[in-house]
Coordinates of C-alpha atoms in Angstrom, one line a residue:
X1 CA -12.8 -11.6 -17.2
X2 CA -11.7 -10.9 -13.6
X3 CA -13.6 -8.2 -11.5
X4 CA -11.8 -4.5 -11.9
X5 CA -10.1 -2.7 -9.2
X6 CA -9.7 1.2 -9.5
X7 CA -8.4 4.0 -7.7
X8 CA -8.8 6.6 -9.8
X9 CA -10.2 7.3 -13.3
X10 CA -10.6 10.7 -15.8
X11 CA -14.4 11.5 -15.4
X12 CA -16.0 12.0 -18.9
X13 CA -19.5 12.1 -19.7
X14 CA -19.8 8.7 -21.2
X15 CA -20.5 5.3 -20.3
X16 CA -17.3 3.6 -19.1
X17 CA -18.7 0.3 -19.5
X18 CA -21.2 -0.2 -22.1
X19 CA -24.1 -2.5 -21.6
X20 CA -22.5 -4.4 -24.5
X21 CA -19.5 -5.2 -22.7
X22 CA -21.3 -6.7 -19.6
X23 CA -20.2 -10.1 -20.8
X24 CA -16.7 -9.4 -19.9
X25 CA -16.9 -8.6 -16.1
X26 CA -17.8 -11.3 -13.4
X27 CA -21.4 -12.9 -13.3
X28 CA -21.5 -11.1 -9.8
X29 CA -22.0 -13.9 -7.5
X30 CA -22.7 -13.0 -3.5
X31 CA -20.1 -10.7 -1.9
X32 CA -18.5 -10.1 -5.2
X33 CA -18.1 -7.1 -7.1
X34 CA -17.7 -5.7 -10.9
X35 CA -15.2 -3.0 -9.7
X36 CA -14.3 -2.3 -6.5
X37 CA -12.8 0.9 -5.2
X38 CA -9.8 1.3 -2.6
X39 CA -9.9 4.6 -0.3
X40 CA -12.8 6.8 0.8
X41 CA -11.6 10.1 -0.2
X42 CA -13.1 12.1 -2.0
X43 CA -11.3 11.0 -5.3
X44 CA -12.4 7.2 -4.1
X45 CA -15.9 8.4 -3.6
X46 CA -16.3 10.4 -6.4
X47 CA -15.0 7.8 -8.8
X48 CA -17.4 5.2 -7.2
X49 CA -20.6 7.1 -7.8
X50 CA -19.8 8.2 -11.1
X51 CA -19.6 4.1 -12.1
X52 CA -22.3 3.0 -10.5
X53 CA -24.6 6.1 -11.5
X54 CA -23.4 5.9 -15.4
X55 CA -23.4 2.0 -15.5
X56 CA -26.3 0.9 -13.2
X57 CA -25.7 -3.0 -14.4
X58 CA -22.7 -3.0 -12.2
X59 CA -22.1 -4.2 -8.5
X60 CA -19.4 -1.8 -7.2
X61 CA -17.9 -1.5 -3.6
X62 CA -15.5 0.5 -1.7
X63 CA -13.3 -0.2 0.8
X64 CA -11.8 1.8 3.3
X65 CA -9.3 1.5 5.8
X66 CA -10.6 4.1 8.5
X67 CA -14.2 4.2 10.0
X68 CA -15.4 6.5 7.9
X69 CA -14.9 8.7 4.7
X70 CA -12.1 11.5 4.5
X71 CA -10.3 10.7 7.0
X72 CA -7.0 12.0 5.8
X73 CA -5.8 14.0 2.6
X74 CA -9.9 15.0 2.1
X75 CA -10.5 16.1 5.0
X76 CA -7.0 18.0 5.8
X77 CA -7.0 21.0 3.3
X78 CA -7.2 24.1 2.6
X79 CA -10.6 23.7 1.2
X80 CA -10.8 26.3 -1.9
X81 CA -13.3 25.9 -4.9
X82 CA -10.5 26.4 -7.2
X83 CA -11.3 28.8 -10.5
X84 CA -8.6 27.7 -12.8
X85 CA -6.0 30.3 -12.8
X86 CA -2.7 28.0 -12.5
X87 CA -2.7 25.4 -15.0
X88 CA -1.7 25.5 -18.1
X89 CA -3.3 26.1 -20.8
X90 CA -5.0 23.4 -22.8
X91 CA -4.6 20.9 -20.7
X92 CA -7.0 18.2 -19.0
X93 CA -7.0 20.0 -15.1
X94 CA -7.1 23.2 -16.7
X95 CA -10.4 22.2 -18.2
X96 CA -11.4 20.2 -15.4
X97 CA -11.2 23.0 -13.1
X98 CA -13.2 24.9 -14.5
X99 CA -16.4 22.5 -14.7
X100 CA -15.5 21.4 -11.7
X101 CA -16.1 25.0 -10.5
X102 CA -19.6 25.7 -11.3
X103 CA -20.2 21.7 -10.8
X104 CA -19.2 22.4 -7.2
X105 CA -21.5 25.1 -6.8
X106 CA -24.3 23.7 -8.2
X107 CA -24.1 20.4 -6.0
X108 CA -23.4 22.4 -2.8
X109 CA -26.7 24.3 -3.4
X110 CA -28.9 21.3 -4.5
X111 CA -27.5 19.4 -1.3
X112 CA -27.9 22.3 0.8
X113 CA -23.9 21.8 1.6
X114 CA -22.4 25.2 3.2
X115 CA -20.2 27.2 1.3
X116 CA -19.1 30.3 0.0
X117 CA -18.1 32.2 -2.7
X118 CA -15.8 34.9 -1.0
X119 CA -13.6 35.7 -4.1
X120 CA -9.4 35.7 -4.2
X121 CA -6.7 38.7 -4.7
X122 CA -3.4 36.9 -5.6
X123 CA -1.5 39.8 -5.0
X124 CA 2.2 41.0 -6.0
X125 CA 3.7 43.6 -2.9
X126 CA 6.2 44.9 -5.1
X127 CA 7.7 45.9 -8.3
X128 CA 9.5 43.2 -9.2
X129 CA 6.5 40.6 -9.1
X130 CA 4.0 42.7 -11.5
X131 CA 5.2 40.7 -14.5
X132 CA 4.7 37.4 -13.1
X133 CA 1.4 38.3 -11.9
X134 CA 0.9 39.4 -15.4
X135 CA 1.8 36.5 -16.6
X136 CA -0.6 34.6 -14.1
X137 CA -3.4 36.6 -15.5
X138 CA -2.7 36.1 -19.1
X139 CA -2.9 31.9 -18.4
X140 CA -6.1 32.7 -16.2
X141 CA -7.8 34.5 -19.1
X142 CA -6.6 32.1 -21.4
X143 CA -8.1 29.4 -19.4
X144 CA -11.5 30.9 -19.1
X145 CA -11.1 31.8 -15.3
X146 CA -14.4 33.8 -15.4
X147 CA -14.7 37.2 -14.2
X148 CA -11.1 38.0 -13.2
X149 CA -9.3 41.2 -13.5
X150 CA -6.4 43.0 -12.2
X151 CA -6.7 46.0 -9.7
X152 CA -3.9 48.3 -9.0
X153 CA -3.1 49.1 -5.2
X154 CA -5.8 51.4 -4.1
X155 CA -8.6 48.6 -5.4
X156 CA -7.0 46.5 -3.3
X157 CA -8.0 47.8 -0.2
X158 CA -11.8 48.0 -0.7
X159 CA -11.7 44.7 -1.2
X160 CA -9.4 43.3 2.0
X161 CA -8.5 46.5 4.4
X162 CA -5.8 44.5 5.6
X163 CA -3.6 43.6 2.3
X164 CA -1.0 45.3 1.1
X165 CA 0.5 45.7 -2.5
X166 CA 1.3 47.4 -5.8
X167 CA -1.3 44.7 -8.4
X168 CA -3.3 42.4 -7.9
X169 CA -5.5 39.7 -10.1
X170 CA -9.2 39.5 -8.3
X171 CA -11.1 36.1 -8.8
X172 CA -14.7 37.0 -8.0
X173 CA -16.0 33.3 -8.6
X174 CA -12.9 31.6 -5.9
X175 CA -14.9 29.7 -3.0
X176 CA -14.3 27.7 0.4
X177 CA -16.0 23.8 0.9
X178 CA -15.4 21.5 3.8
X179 CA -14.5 19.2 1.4
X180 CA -14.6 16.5 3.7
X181 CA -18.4 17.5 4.2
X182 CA -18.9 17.3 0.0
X183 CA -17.3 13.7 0.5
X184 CA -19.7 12.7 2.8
X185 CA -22.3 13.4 0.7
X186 CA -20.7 11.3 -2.1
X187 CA -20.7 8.7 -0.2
X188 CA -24.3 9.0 0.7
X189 CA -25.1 9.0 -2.8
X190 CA -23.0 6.1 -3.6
X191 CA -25.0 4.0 -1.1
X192 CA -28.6 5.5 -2.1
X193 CA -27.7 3.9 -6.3
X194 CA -26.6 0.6 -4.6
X195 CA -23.0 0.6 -3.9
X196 CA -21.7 -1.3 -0.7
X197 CA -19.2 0.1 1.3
X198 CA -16.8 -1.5 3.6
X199 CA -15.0 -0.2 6.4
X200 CA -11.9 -0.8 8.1
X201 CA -10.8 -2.8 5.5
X202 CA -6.9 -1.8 5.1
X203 CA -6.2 -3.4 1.6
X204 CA -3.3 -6.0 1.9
X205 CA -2.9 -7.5 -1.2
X206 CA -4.7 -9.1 -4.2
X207 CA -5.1 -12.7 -5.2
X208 CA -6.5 -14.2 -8.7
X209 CA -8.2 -17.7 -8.8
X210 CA -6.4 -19.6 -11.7
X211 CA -9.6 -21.1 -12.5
X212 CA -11.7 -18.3 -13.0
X213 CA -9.4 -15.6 -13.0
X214 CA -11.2 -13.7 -10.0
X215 CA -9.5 -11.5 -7.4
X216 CA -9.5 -12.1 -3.7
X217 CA -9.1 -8.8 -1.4
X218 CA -7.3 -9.7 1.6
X219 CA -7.1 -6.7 4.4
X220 CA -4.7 -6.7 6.9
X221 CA -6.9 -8.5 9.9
X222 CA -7.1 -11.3 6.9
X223 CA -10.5 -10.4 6.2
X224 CA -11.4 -11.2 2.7
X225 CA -13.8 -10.0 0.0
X226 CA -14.4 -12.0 -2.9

């Protein structure tokens, strides 16, 4: 079976290969790779120590076209520790979010990454928005936001001087991350279990050996990984 290229995957807690199925990826010979991950953002880094740290019989790389991780989208946000107001209901992000949330925390503090849990107001400045922000608060309930509540105008102020409106929903448990800092740190991690990264590697296209079905990596300077 040719080696595996990912960009993404759902994260689960199970094995994603089993040591059953080892047969079926490559026999791993010098330079190559089981799987190899495109892009060090924090999705690519993330992915790529989640394989290697569930499946520790696997050789996994990453490349990346910059000269160094999160260069772009990662590392050009707003950078919010998200508490799963918006999503509906029931679905995979909604759930996500919110292990994602305390999972954020509690690898921020073990790694001594700086952060902080400031809290949100999402705010409606008039009449006319109250039942949408209802509405809001209703899907953040039913999504196990925890902690959140609405506050009428006056409550408002003794949390932020400075805002103005009729309702508000507070999320106590909201937080900021350099999120480019938290990818860093993946990416540490993902060296320390074995993974190889490559830099300025910008991905060209992909190649498969009739004979043995493998894929060849060619970057855009013609450089290749096998």
């Amino acid at each position: 079976m040719k080696p595996v290229q990912i960009t993404t995957i759902k994260m689960k807690n199970f094995k994603l290969f089993s040591n059953s199925n080892k047969r079926l990826y490559s026999k791993c010979k010098t330079n190559s790779y089981d799987v190899l991950v495109v892009g060090g953002g924090i999705v690519g880094f993330a992915t790529a120590r989640a394989l290697i740290s569930r499946n520790k019989h696997l050789h996994v790389g990453l490349v990346e076209k910059e000269n160094r991780p999160s260069v772009h989208q990662s590392g050009h946000n707003s950078g919010v520790i998200h508490a799963g107001i918006y999503y509906k209901p029931g679905t995979m992000r909604a759930k996500m979010c919110i292990e994602g949330l305390y999972k954020t925390y509690e690898y921020c503090a073990k790694n001594n990454i700086p952060h902080k849990k400031c809290g949100k107001l999402i705010v409606a400045t008039n009449e006319s928005q109250i039942k949408s922000l209802n509405d809001l608060y209703e899907r953040g309930l039913e999504n196990g936001t925890p902690d959140i509540k609405l506050i009428n105008g006056n409550d408002i102020k003794t949390i932020e001087p400075y805002c103005n409106g009729v309702r508000a929903i507070h999320s106590p448990h909201t937080g900021i991350v350099d999120w480019a800092v938290v990818t860093k740190h993946y990416a540490a991690d993902f060296v320390n279990l074995g993974g190889q990264i490559t830099y300025n590697f910008k991905v060209k296209s992909f190649e498969e050996y009739k004979h043995n079905r493998a894929l060849r990596i060619i970057s855009e300077k013609n450089v290749l990984l096998l």
